[in-house]
Short mmCIF file of C-alpha atoms in Angstrom, two decimals:
data_model
loop_
_atom_site.label_atom_id
_atom_site.label_comp_id
_atom_site.label_asym_id
_atom_site.label_seq_id
_atom_site.Cartn_x
_atom_site.Cartn_y
_atom_site.Cartn_z
CA MET A 1 0.02 0.01 -0.02
CA VAL A 2 1.22 3.45 -0.86
CA ARG A 3 -0.02 6.27 1.29
CA THR A 4 0.68 9.90 0.88
CA SER A 5 -0.35 12.59 3.38
CA LEU A 6 -0.15 16.21 2.74
CA THR A 7 -1.55 19.53 3.78
CA THR A 8 -2.69 22.32 1.28
CA ALA A 9 -2.95 25.94 2.27
CA SER A 10 -5.61 26.99 -0.26
CA PRO A 11 -8.14 25.66 -2.72
CA GLY A 12 -5.61 26.49 -5.42
CA GLU A 13 -3.06 24.17 -3.85
CA THR A 14 -5.68 21.46 -3.49
CA LEU A 15 -6.38 21.70 -7.23
CA GLN A 16 -2.64 21.39 -7.86
CA VAL A 17 -2.44 18.16 -5.78
CA ALA A 18 -5.45 16.76 -7.63
CA ARG A 19 -3.82 17.60 -10.96
CA GLU A 20 -0.68 15.79 -10.01
CA PHE A 21 -2.62 12.83 -8.66
CA ALA A 22 -4.46 12.61 -11.97
CA SER A 23 -1.21 11.61 -13.69
CA ARG A 24 -1.30 8.37 -11.75
CA LEU A 25 -4.59 7.34 -13.05
CA GLN A 26 -5.16 4.71 -15.73
CA ARG A 27 -8.38 3.51 -17.42
CA GLY A 28 -10.53 1.39 -15.18
CA ASP A 29 -9.35 3.14 -12.01
CA VAL A 30 -11.81 3.94 -9.25
CA VAL A 31 -11.12 6.96 -6.94
CA ALA A 32 -13.05 6.81 -3.64
CA LEU A 33 -13.31 10.31 -1.99
CA SER A 34 -14.47 10.85 1.59
CA GLY A 35 -14.65 13.79 3.81
CA GLU A 36 -17.31 15.93 5.49
CA LEU A 37 -19.53 18.53 3.83
CA GLY A 38 -17.46 21.42 2.48
CA ALA A 39 -14.18 19.41 2.74
CA GLY A 40 -13.55 19.99 -0.94
CA LYS A 41 -14.32 16.62 -2.58
CA THR A 42 -15.90 18.20 -5.73
CA HIS A 43 -12.99 20.72 -5.80
CA PHE A 44 -10.54 17.83 -5.87
CA VAL A 45 -12.53 16.16 -8.69
CA LYS A 46 -12.31 19.52 -10.61
CA GLY A 47 -8.52 19.31 -10.57
CA VAL A 48 -8.44 15.67 -11.74
CA CYS A 49 -10.86 16.44 -14.54
CA GLU A 50 -8.92 19.55 -15.56
CA ALA A 51 -5.68 17.56 -15.74
CA LEU A 52 -7.45 14.83 -17.84
CA GLY A 53 -8.57 17.34 -20.49
CA VAL A 54 -12.30 17.75 -19.57
CA GLN A 55 -13.54 20.85 -21.23
CA SER A 56 -17.09 20.99 -19.78
CA ALA A 57 -17.91 22.49 -16.37
CA VAL A 58 -17.41 20.13 -13.48
CA THR A 59 -20.27 20.64 -10.99
CA SER A 60 -21.51 18.88 -7.88
CA PRO A 61 -23.51 15.73 -8.88
CA THR A 62 -25.22 15.59 -5.53
CA PHE A 63 -28.68 15.99 -7.03
CA VAL A 64 -28.36 13.95 -10.16
CA LEU A 65 -25.97 11.26 -8.57
CA LEU A 66 -23.83 11.10 -11.69
CA ASN A 67 -22.11 13.42 -13.99
CA ARG A 68 -20.30 12.13 -17.08
CA TYR A 69 -17.37 14.11 -18.63
CA GLN A 70 -15.34 13.58 -21.82
CA GLY A 71 -11.55 13.78 -21.23
CA ARG A 72 -8.42 12.56 -22.91
CA ASP A 73 -5.77 10.10 -21.76
CA SER A 74 -2.02 10.64 -21.99
CA ARG A 75 -2.05 9.40 -25.60
CA GLY A 76 -4.77 11.81 -26.59
CA GLU A 77 -7.52 9.25 -26.80
CA GLU A 78 -10.99 9.82 -25.59
CA LEU A 79 -11.52 8.98 -21.98
CA LEU A 80 -14.85 8.94 -20.11
CA LEU A 81 -14.87 10.25 -16.50
CA TYR A 82 -17.73 9.29 -14.23
CA HIS A 83 -18.37 11.58 -11.23
CA LEU A 84 -20.59 10.00 -8.72
CA ASP A 85 -21.96 11.49 -5.55
CA LEU A 86 -23.70 9.16 -3.08
CA TYR A 87 -24.72 11.92 -0.56
CA ARG A 88 -28.40 11.30 -1.31
CA ILE A 89 -28.21 7.53 -1.36
CA LYS A 90 -30.30 5.91 1.24
CA SER A 91 -29.54 2.26 0.60
CA VAL A 92 -27.04 0.20 -1.35
CA GLU A 93 -29.93 -1.00 -3.59
CA GLU A 94 -30.07 2.43 -5.21
CA ILE A 95 -26.44 2.02 -6.29
CA TYR A 96 -27.37 -1.15 -8.01
CA ASP A 97 -30.18 0.76 -9.72
CA ILE A 98 -27.87 3.33 -11.30
CA GLY A 99 -25.82 0.51 -12.88
CA TYR A 100 -22.55 0.98 -10.94
CA GLU A 101 -20.79 -1.98 -12.67
CA GLU A 102 -20.52 0.17 -15.97
CA PHE A 103 -18.66 2.91 -14.00
CA PHE A 104 -16.59 0.83 -11.64
CA TYR A 105 -15.44 -1.93 -13.90
CA GLY A 106 -15.55 -0.08 -17.20
CA ASN A 107 -13.00 1.55 -19.45
CA GLY A 108 -13.09 5.01 -18.02
CA ILE A 109 -12.25 6.56 -14.67
CA CYS A 110 -14.66 6.71 -11.88
CA LEU A 111 -14.53 9.25 -9.12
CA VAL A 112 -16.93 8.67 -6.15
CA GLU A 113 -17.83 11.25 -3.57
CA TRP A 114 -19.18 10.01 -0.20
CA ALA A 115 -17.63 6.63 -1.14
CA GLU A 116 -17.91 5.35 2.45
CA LEU A 117 -21.59 4.67 1.58
CA LEU A 118 -20.56 2.05 -0.97
CA GLY A 119 -20.24 -0.60 1.71
CA ALA A 120 -19.74 -4.05 0.18
CA LEU A 121 -19.80 -2.59 -3.34
CA MET A 122 -16.38 -0.80 -2.72
CA PRO A 123 -14.12 -2.05 -5.41
CA PRO A 124 -11.14 -3.89 -3.89
CA ALA A 125 -8.66 -2.05 -6.14
CA ARG A 126 -8.97 1.65 -5.87
CA PHE A 127 -7.45 5.00 -4.69
CA ASP A 128 -8.77 6.34 -1.43
CA ILE A 129 -8.73 10.08 -1.03
CA ARG A 130 -9.60 11.36 2.42
CA ILE A 131 -9.97 15.09 2.71
CA SER A 132 -10.33 16.79 6.10
CA ALA A 133 -10.51 20.35 7.16
CA GLY A 134 -7.62 22.05 8.85
CA GLU A 135 -7.79 24.51 11.76
CA GLU A 136 -7.67 27.44 9.30
CA GLU A 137 -10.44 27.94 6.96
CA ARG A 138 -8.51 27.41 3.72
CA ARG A 139 -6.21 24.59 4.94
CA ARG A 140 -6.91 20.98 4.06
CA HIS A 141 -5.31 17.58 4.99
CA ILE A 142 -5.36 15.19 2.12
CA GLU A 143 -4.55 11.57 2.37
CA ILE A 144 -4.04 9.50 -0.84
CA GLU A 145 -3.85 5.77 -0.58
CA GLN A 146 -3.64 3.08 -3.26
CA VAL A 147 -5.57 0.08 -2.11
CA GLY A 148 -5.20 -3.44 -3.65
CA SER A 149 -2.38 -2.30 -5.91
CA GLN A 150 -0.44 -5.54 -5.34
CA LEU A 151 -3.32 -7.44 -7.03
CA PRO A 152 -3.33 -6.14 -10.57
CA HIS A 153 -4.88 -9.53 -11.64
CA LEU A 154 -7.94 -8.71 -9.56
CA ARG A 155 -8.67 -5.64 -11.48
CA THR A 156 -8.11 -7.36 -14.87
CA ALA A 157 -10.36 -10.18 -13.84
CA LYS A 158 -13.12 -7.77 -12.86
CA VAL A 159 -12.87 -5.95 -16.20
CA ARG A 160 -13.22 -9.27 -18.10
CA SER A 161 -16.15 -10.42 -16.12
CA SER A 162 -18.15 -7.26 -16.53
CA MET B 1 -38.00 -8.14 -1.11
CA ARG B 2 -39.42 -4.65 -1.58
CA LYS B 3 -41.87 -3.53 0.99
CA PRO B 4 -45.45 -2.97 -0.25
CA VAL B 5 -46.12 0.70 -0.80
CA PHE B 6 -49.25 2.79 -1.06
CA LEU B 7 -49.33 5.02 -4.08
CA VAL B 8 -50.75 8.46 -3.40
CA ILE B 9 -51.39 10.61 -6.43
CA ILE B 10 -51.92 14.33 -5.96
CA ASN B 11 -54.03 16.14 -8.49
CA ASN B 12 -54.03 19.88 -8.92
CA ASN B 13 -56.99 21.87 -7.89
CA PHE B 14 -58.54 23.39 -10.96
CA ASN B 15 -61.20 25.59 -9.41
CA ASP B 16 -59.21 28.76 -10.11
CA VAL B 17 -60.85 29.57 -13.51
CA GLU B 18 -59.18 33.06 -13.67
CA ARG B 19 -55.75 31.40 -14.02
CA ARG B 20 -56.82 28.96 -16.59
CA GLN B 21 -56.88 31.22 -19.66
CA PRO B 22 -55.10 29.59 -22.55
CA LEU B 23 -51.82 30.75 -23.72
CA GLU B 24 -52.11 34.10 -25.57
CA LYS B 25 -51.85 34.22 -29.31
CA ALA B 26 -48.49 35.88 -28.99
CA VAL B 27 -47.07 32.65 -27.72
CA HIS B 28 -47.99 30.73 -30.94
CA ARG B 29 -47.80 33.65 -33.33
CA ARG B 30 -45.60 31.72 -35.62
CA THR B 31 -48.22 29.22 -36.81
CA GLN B 32 -51.71 29.55 -38.09
CA ARG B 33 -52.87 26.19 -37.07
CA SER B 34 -56.19 26.27 -35.28
CA THR B 35 -56.94 22.59 -34.89
CA GLU B 36 -57.30 21.49 -31.27
CA LEU B 37 -54.15 19.91 -30.11
CA THR B 38 -54.04 17.65 -27.00
CA VAL B 39 -50.71 16.71 -25.53
CA LEU B 40 -49.69 14.30 -22.73
CA GLY B 41 -46.50 15.30 -20.80
CA ILE B 42 -44.43 12.94 -18.70
CA GLU B 43 -41.82 13.99 -16.10
CA THR B 44 -39.55 11.47 -14.39
CA SER B 45 -36.16 13.25 -14.37
CA CYS B 46 -35.53 12.93 -10.62
CA ASP B 47 -37.83 12.07 -7.63
CA GLU B 48 -41.29 13.02 -8.95
CA THR B 49 -43.37 10.85 -11.21
CA SER B 50 -45.86 13.27 -12.88
CA ALA B 51 -48.14 13.41 -15.89
CA ALA B 52 -50.26 16.19 -17.31
CA VAL B 53 -52.61 16.92 -20.27
CA VAL B 54 -52.65 20.30 -22.14
CA ARG B 55 -55.22 21.03 -24.71
CA ASP B 56 -54.74 24.06 -26.89
CA GLY B 57 -52.52 25.82 -24.34
CA THR B 58 -54.90 25.08 -21.43
CA LEU B 59 -53.88 22.70 -18.69
CA LEU B 60 -56.50 19.96 -18.13
CA SER B 61 -54.76 17.87 -15.46
CA ASN B 62 -51.48 17.58 -13.53
CA SER B 63 -50.99 14.44 -11.42
CA THR B 64 -48.00 13.75 -9.35
CA ALA B 65 -47.19 10.60 -7.30
CA THR B 66 -45.78 10.66 -3.92
CA GLN B 67 -44.79 7.45 -2.27
CA LEU B 68 -45.78 6.81 1.33
CA PHE B 69 -44.77 3.60 2.98
CA HIS B 70 -46.96 1.82 5.46
CA SER B 71 -45.66 2.41 8.95
CA ALA B 72 -46.39 -1.19 9.94
CA TYR B 73 -43.74 -2.31 7.42
CA GLY B 74 -41.38 0.53 8.27
CA GLY B 75 -38.23 1.05 6.21
CA VAL B 76 -37.36 3.71 3.80
CA VAL B 77 -38.63 3.50 0.24
CA PRO B 78 -35.72 4.64 -1.97
CA GLU B 79 -36.97 7.78 -3.67
CA LEU B 80 -34.35 7.83 -6.28
CA ALA B 81 -34.72 4.32 -7.54
CA SER B 82 -35.91 4.13 -11.13
CA ARG B 83 -37.95 1.12 -9.95
CA ALA B 84 -40.16 3.53 -7.98
CA HIS B 85 -40.92 5.38 -11.18
CA GLN B 86 -41.71 2.06 -12.97
CA GLN B 87 -44.31 1.33 -10.18
CA ARG B 88 -45.85 4.70 -10.50
CA ILE B 89 -45.74 5.56 -14.22
CA VAL B 90 -48.89 3.63 -15.35
CA PRO B 91 -51.26 4.84 -12.52
CA VAL B 92 -50.10 8.39 -12.86
CA VAL B 93 -50.62 8.67 -16.59
CA GLU B 94 -53.96 7.03 -16.22
CA GLU B 95 -54.91 9.43 -13.53
CA ALA B 96 -53.81 12.42 -15.60
CA LEU B 97 -56.02 11.19 -18.42
CA ARG B 98 -58.96 10.58 -16.10
CA VAL B 99 -58.84 13.96 -14.48
CA ALA B 100 -58.54 15.57 -18.01
CA GLY B 101 -61.56 13.59 -18.97
CA ILE B 102 -60.09 12.22 -22.21
CA GLY B 103 -59.20 8.89 -23.55
CA LYS B 104 -55.74 7.93 -25.07
CA GLU B 105 -57.29 8.06 -28.60
CA GLU B 106 -57.96 11.77 -28.15
CA LEU B 107 -54.33 12.59 -27.72
CA ASP B 108 -52.40 14.24 -30.65
CA ALA B 109 -48.82 13.92 -29.16
CA ILE B 110 -46.84 12.54 -26.29
CA ALA B 111 -44.03 14.52 -24.59
CA ALA B 112 -41.56 13.24 -22.14
CA VAL B 113 -38.36 14.60 -20.53
CA TYR B 114 -35.05 13.14 -22.00
CA GLY B 115 -32.61 15.16 -19.79
CA PRO B 116 -30.92 16.60 -17.81
CA GLY B 117 -31.46 14.47 -14.62
CA LEU B 118 -30.87 11.02 -13.25
CA VAL B 119 -30.37 8.56 -16.12
CA GLY B 120 -32.33 5.57 -14.62
CA SER B 121 -35.17 7.88 -13.78
CA ILE B 122 -35.30 9.72 -17.06
CA LEU B 123 -35.37 6.35 -18.90
CA VAL B 124 -38.64 5.27 -17.31
CA GLY B 125 -40.67 8.27 -18.42
CA LEU B 126 -38.86 8.52 -21.76
CA SER B 127 -39.26 4.88 -22.69
CA PHE B 128 -42.89 4.87 -21.56
CA GLY B 129 -43.58 8.03 -23.61
CA LYS B 130 -41.87 6.74 -26.77
CA ALA B 131 -43.69 3.37 -26.44
CA MET B 132 -47.00 5.06 -25.94
CA ALA B 133 -46.50 7.37 -28.96
CA LEU B 134 -45.36 4.30 -31.07
CA GLY B 135 -48.38 2.29 -29.97
CA LEU B 136 -50.86 5.03 -30.63
CA GLY B 137 -49.12 6.13 -33.83
CA LEU B 138 -48.60 9.66 -32.52
CA PRO B 139 -45.69 12.04 -32.72
CA PHE B 140 -43.28 11.99 -29.82
CA VAL B 141 -41.71 15.07 -28.38
CA GLY B 142 -38.50 14.90 -26.36
CA VAL B 143 -38.47 17.71 -23.71
CA ASN B 144 -35.46 19.35 -22.08
CA HIS B 145 -36.17 19.52 -18.31
CA MET B 146 -34.56 23.03 -18.09
CA GLU B 147 -36.75 24.38 -20.83
CA ALA B 148 -39.78 22.91 -19.11
CA HIS B 149 -38.92 24.81 -15.93
CA ILE B 150 -38.89 28.06 -17.95
CA VAL B 151 -42.17 27.26 -19.57
CA SER B 152 -43.74 26.67 -16.03
CA ASN B 153 -44.34 30.38 -16.04
CA LEU B 154 -46.37 30.12 -19.24
CA ILE B 155 -48.78 27.47 -17.72
CA GLU B 156 -51.19 29.98 -16.09
CA SER B 157 -51.95 33.63 -16.48
CA PRO B 158 -50.65 36.10 -15.61
CA ARG B 159 -47.65 35.25 -17.91
CA PRO B 160 -44.50 37.25 -18.62
CA ASP B 161 -44.18 38.89 -22.00
CA PHE B 162 -41.29 37.95 -24.34
CA PRO B 163 -38.45 38.67 -24.09
CA PHE B 164 -38.06 38.01 -20.32
CA MET B 165 -35.28 37.02 -17.93
CA ASN B 166 -35.68 33.65 -16.26
CA LEU B 167 -33.94 32.44 -13.12
CA THR B 168 -34.33 28.67 -12.65
CA VAL B 169 -33.31 27.61 -9.08
CA SER B 170 -33.74 24.10 -7.72
CA GLY B 171 -32.05 21.35 -5.95
CA GLY B 172 -30.02 20.38 -9.01
CA HIS B 173 -29.89 23.59 -11.08
CA THR B 174 -29.10 27.31 -10.96
CA GLN B 175 -29.49 29.01 -14.26
CA LEU B 176 -30.06 32.46 -15.67
CA VAL B 177 -31.63 32.40 -19.13
CA LEU B 178 -32.68 35.13 -21.50
CA VAL B 179 -35.95 33.88 -23.01
CA LYS B 180 -36.10 35.70 -26.34
CA GLY B 181 -39.32 34.17 -27.61
CA PRO B 182 -41.29 30.96 -27.30
CA LEU B 183 -38.76 28.14 -27.50
CA GLU B 184 -35.82 30.54 -27.99
CA TYR B 185 -33.31 30.72 -25.22
CA GLU B 186 -29.76 32.10 -24.39
CA ILE B 187 -28.05 30.87 -21.21
CA LEU B 188 -26.39 33.84 -19.50
CA GLY B 189 -25.08 32.11 -16.37
CA GLU B 190 -25.03 28.87 -14.42
CA THR B 191 -23.51 27.50 -11.27
CA LYS B 192 -19.90 26.59 -11.33
CA ASP B 193 -20.23 24.11 -8.46
CA ASP B 194 -23.24 23.60 -6.18
CA ALA B 195 -26.92 24.38 -7.07
CA VAL B 196 -28.79 26.79 -4.78
CA GLY B 197 -31.13 24.12 -3.39
CA GLU B 198 -28.16 21.84 -2.71
CA ALA B 199 -26.59 24.62 -0.65
CA PHE B 200 -29.78 25.00 1.26
CA ASP B 201 -29.87 21.19 1.89
CA LYS B 202 -26.35 20.98 3.01
CA VAL B 203 -26.45 23.96 5.35
CA ALA B 204 -29.71 22.58 6.88
CA LYS B 205 -27.80 19.28 7.46
CA MET B 206 -24.93 21.13 9.18
CA LEU B 207 -27.43 22.83 11.45
CA GLY B 208 -29.16 19.54 12.07
CA LEU B 209 -32.47 20.74 10.69
CA GLY B 210 -33.30 17.74 8.38
CA TYR B 211 -34.39 17.43 4.77
CA PRO B 212 -35.48 19.02 2.54
CA GLY B 213 -33.33 22.03 3.67
CA GLY B 214 -35.06 24.75 1.66
CA PRO B 215 -38.48 25.06 3.34
CA LEU B 216 -36.80 24.45 6.79
CA ILE B 217 -34.30 27.21 6.36
CA ASP B 218 -36.96 29.51 4.95
CA ARG B 219 -39.11 28.92 8.01
CA TYR B 220 -36.36 29.54 10.57
CA ALA B 221 -35.07 32.56 8.66
CA ALA B 222 -38.37 34.23 8.86
CA LYS B 223 -37.82 34.76 12.62
CA GLY B 224 -34.09 35.47 12.40
CA ASP B 225 -31.69 38.40 12.08
CA ARG B 226 -30.16 38.53 8.65
CA THR B 227 -27.24 40.61 9.91
CA PHE B 228 -26.34 38.10 12.56
CA VAL B 229 -23.36 36.62 10.61
CA ASN B 230 -21.92 38.41 7.55
CA PHE B 231 -21.40 35.53 5.25
CA PRO B 232 -19.59 36.21 1.93
CA ARG B 233 -21.66 37.02 -1.05
CA PRO B 234 -20.25 34.92 -3.99
CA TYR B 235 -20.58 37.49 -6.73
CA LEU B 236 -17.49 36.22 -8.62
CA GLU B 237 -15.82 38.80 -10.91
CA GLU B 238 -17.55 42.11 -11.48
CA GLY B 239 -20.55 41.93 -13.86
CA SER B 240 -20.46 38.10 -13.94
CA LEU B 241 -23.77 36.31 -14.35
CA GLU B 242 -22.30 33.01 -13.16
CA PHE B 243 -23.04 31.44 -9.73
CA SER B 244 -20.98 29.68 -7.07
CA PHE B 245 -22.46 28.41 -3.77
CA SER B 246 -19.79 25.93 -2.70
CA GLY B 247 -17.64 28.59 -0.96
CA LEU B 248 -20.65 29.96 0.93
CA LYS B 249 -21.51 26.47 2.12
CA THR B 250 -17.86 26.13 3.43
CA ALA B 251 -18.01 29.56 5.07
CA VAL B 252 -21.08 28.32 7.03
CA LEU B 253 -19.26 25.20 7.97
CA TYR B 254 -16.27 27.18 9.29
CA TYR B 255 -18.41 29.63 11.16
CA LEU B 256 -20.10 26.66 12.96
CA LYS B 257 -16.70 25.19 13.70
CA ARG B 258 -15.32 28.43 14.97
CA ILE B 259 -18.03 28.81 17.50
CA GLY B 260 -17.88 25.18 18.48
CA PHE B 261 -21.41 24.44 17.30
CA GLN B 262 -21.15 20.64 17.20
CA LYS B 263 -19.61 20.29 20.59
CA ALA B 264 -22.01 22.73 22.30
CA GLN B 265 -25.24 21.89 20.33
CA HIS B 266 -26.68 19.30 22.71
CA ARG B 267 -25.89 21.17 25.93
CA VAL B 268 -27.32 24.36 24.60
CA VAL B 269 -30.55 22.62 23.46
CA GLU B 270 -30.98 21.40 26.98
CA LEU B 271 -30.05 24.56 28.88
CA ASN B 272 -31.52 27.11 26.68
CA PRO B 273 -33.90 25.80 24.10
CA GLU B 274 -35.38 29.25 23.16
CA GLY B 275 -31.87 30.76 22.68
CA TYR B 276 -30.83 27.74 20.65
CA GLU B 277 -33.89 28.21 18.32
CA GLU B 278 -33.12 31.95 18.04
CA PHE B 279 -29.46 31.14 17.20
CA LEU B 280 -30.69 28.74 14.35
CA ALA B 281 -33.14 31.35 13.07
CA ASN B 282 -30.31 34.00 12.97
CA VAL B 283 -27.92 31.68 11.06
CA CYS B 284 -30.53 30.60 8.65
CA ALA B 285 -31.53 34.23 8.03
CA SER B 286 -27.88 35.24 7.50
CA PHE B 287 -27.15 32.38 5.11
CA GLN B 288 -30.45 32.84 3.19
CA ALA B 289 -29.66 36.59 2.91
CA ALA B 290 -26.33 35.90 1.35
CA VAL B 291 -27.86 33.50 -1.25
CA VAL B 292 -30.85 35.73 -1.99
CA ASP B 293 -28.65 38.89 -2.34
CA VAL B 294 -26.67 37.19 -5.10
CA LEU B 295 -29.64 35.64 -6.87
CA VAL B 296 -31.62 38.86 -6.98
CA ASP B 297 -28.69 41.19 -7.81
CA LYS B 298 -27.57 38.99 -10.74
CA THR B 299 -31.05 38.56 -12.12
CA ALA B 300 -31.76 42.36 -11.92
CA LEU B 301 -28.39 43.14 -13.46
CA ALA B 302 -29.09 40.66 -16.31
CA ALA B 303 -32.61 42.23 -16.82
CA LYS B 304 -31.13 45.64 -17.02
CA ARG B 305 -28.27 44.58 -19.27
CA TYR B 306 -30.63 42.96 -21.81
CA GLY B 307 -33.33 45.56 -21.50
CA VAL B 308 -36.17 43.23 -20.56
CA LYS B 309 -39.22 44.24 -18.60
CA ASP B 310 -40.31 40.87 -17.04
CA ILE B 311 -38.51 38.57 -14.68
CA ALA B 312 -39.61 34.96 -14.21
CA VAL B 313 -38.47 32.67 -11.41
CA ALA B 314 -38.82 28.88 -11.67
CA GLY B 315 -37.73 25.70 -9.99
CA GLY B 316 -38.37 24.44 -6.36
CA VAL B 317 -36.34 27.28 -4.74
CA ALA B 318 -38.74 29.77 -6.34
CA ALA B 319 -41.00 28.86 -3.45
CA ASN B 320 -38.57 30.57 -1.04
CA SER B 321 -40.38 33.43 0.57
CA GLU B 322 -37.30 35.73 1.01
CA LEU B 323 -36.32 35.28 -2.62
CA ARG B 324 -39.96 36.12 -3.75
CA LYS B 325 -40.03 39.14 -1.54
CA ARG B 326 -36.61 40.49 -2.42
CA MET B 327 -37.11 39.86 -6.11
CA GLN B 328 -40.35 41.80 -5.95
CA HIS B 329 -38.62 44.75 -4.25
CA ALA B 330 -35.76 44.86 -6.68
CA ALA B 331 -38.26 44.70 -9.59
CA GLU B 332 -40.27 47.53 -8.21
CA TYR B 333 -37.20 49.64 -7.78
CA PHE B 334 -36.20 48.92 -11.49
CA GLY B 335 -39.72 49.19 -12.86
CA LEU B 336 -39.91 45.44 -13.75
CA ARG B 337 -42.60 42.67 -13.24
CA VAL B 338 -41.88 39.44 -11.39
CA PHE B 339 -43.60 36.10 -12.19
CA VAL B 340 -43.38 33.02 -9.95
CA PRO B 341 -45.50 30.00 -10.80
CA ARG B 342 -47.80 28.30 -8.29
CA PHE B 343 -45.84 25.97 -5.97
CA GLU B 344 -47.02 22.84 -7.71
CA TYR B 345 -45.48 24.10 -10.98
CA CYS B 346 -42.17 25.17 -9.18
CA THR B 347 -41.22 21.68 -8.16
CA ASP B 348 -40.87 19.06 -11.03
CA ASN B 349 -44.27 18.42 -12.66
CA GLY B 350 -45.82 17.03 -15.77
CA ALA B 351 -47.65 20.31 -16.59
CA MET B 352 -44.59 22.12 -17.69
CA VAL B 353 -43.60 19.10 -19.87
CA ALA B 354 -46.93 18.89 -21.48
CA MET B 355 -46.79 22.64 -22.21
CA VAL B 356 -43.35 22.42 -23.97
CA GLY B 357 -44.80 19.42 -25.85
CA TYR B 358 -47.80 21.47 -26.84
CA LEU B 359 -45.63 24.49 -28.03
CA ARG B 360 -43.37 22.19 -30.04
CA SER B 361 -46.29 20.23 -31.59
CA HIS B 362 -47.84 23.46 -32.47
CA GLU B 363 -44.87 24.43 -34.51
CA GLY B 364 -45.14 21.04 -36.08
CA LYS B 365 -42.04 19.72 -34.48
CA SER B 366 -41.42 16.20 -33.01
CA SER B 367 -38.55 14.03 -32.04
CA SER B 368 -37.13 10.74 -33.26
CA LEU B 369 -38.18 7.61 -31.42
CA GLU B 370 -34.45 6.94 -31.25
CA LEU B 371 -33.97 9.76 -28.81
CA THR B 372 -32.06 8.53 -25.72
CA ALA B 373 -31.73 9.82 -22.17
CA GLU B 374 -29.09 12.59 -21.78
CA PRO B 375 -28.32 13.07 -18.11
CA SER B 376 -26.12 16.12 -18.73
CA LEU B 377 -28.26 17.70 -21.41
CA ALA B 378 -27.72 21.37 -21.76
CA LEU B 379 -30.30 24.01 -22.71
CA HIS B 380 -29.99 25.16 -26.31
#
């Protein structure tokens, strides 16, 4: 497991961390974001999307559950980004209803806000991003952890079975 | 196993004859068709399952399903599940036809929302609408949910005159649109992050008020002091018509952290319940004032910039009493008129969809049956 912990002093710095993090992402990756209201989860997703060439506005998907953006991978090929927000979810059943397999085990990159609500549906191979508020208003602690990275076969198997 | 549910369908009250005048000729000036046109509209883009019938610009019915669960069974019925729409769609459409007093064979077109919204939810109404159109051999009209909100101000009289400035504010949307004519729009500004209704919901959650946050904050704010906390007004760069409410939400969070709200909350409730209520009222009033200041100022600025005389407000947040009041004040100051639909047409409803369907059908327009759900559909 690889874990990085850092502190940013402004929303701008958080965006920069997100942009750098984006360079580690590959097709099929799932990014699970957690942190309280106003921690800056959507802000972090903005940075990732920006780095991956998304041109359209990245807004909070709280209401619609899912936003889909068109981006580009490092080779300039089209890349789909799924931006989920489970804030309004009341039961795991609803996650089944939105067809989560397509986003989690597909060919794009999936970013999930309030990922802790996934429960048993949490993909075993993923990036965990935990954002927490600092003492000062603009300060944030960001923890980035790659989970299940030693098991690349797990991910491949999942892609095949989907 | 899904728990059994009771289906409750709410129909609009149609006793108010004054308001039921059909759309003025100005709205359909471009066509000379005079044949009677009856359109069914279906809305399932989010939580609400709703259907309505419009005949020649007059609304005949608007039926919306609300799901209640039997307390004996308990448990929460997931509001968002598209399965809920599947259970409700048939009875809701039947109810809309029954109240309108017409049979399926009297319909001339079927309209349904194809975006933006929740893909699984949209698909139910859209597929149902397309199948019904195919089965009856009628034209199908795909409706943009954002356009339908704008048209909600044309359902009943008094109606704004074209061109008018429209502010759509709801749980999922914040949009300022110049409505140049019937079915002619220009987006002037949108939210860069959170929608207004979302900010209301999340601040209500921080304060432990419950859901939905809009009406709760509105109610508390009515008794509070709007100058209690000076929250930032997110105007963005000067003259901008874009919106941003994420920073304001965070400002409320940090204010509550600074004063130790979470730690003290339970003790204060016990020791001084009245003082606690007063505190909540003051914070709600201060937060709401910051939101409303921005909404009103930008809408008035846009109205002035584009030289329009009428302002229309649509979407669930249009029910907010402070927003209505302050928009009215600003309008009086600038010599403008303000229009807000009745509450049942502010929240998601079939009537606004049927009305768009009617306007499009009247122009001889329809959509392909191959139209698919577009969750991020933009207004154009």
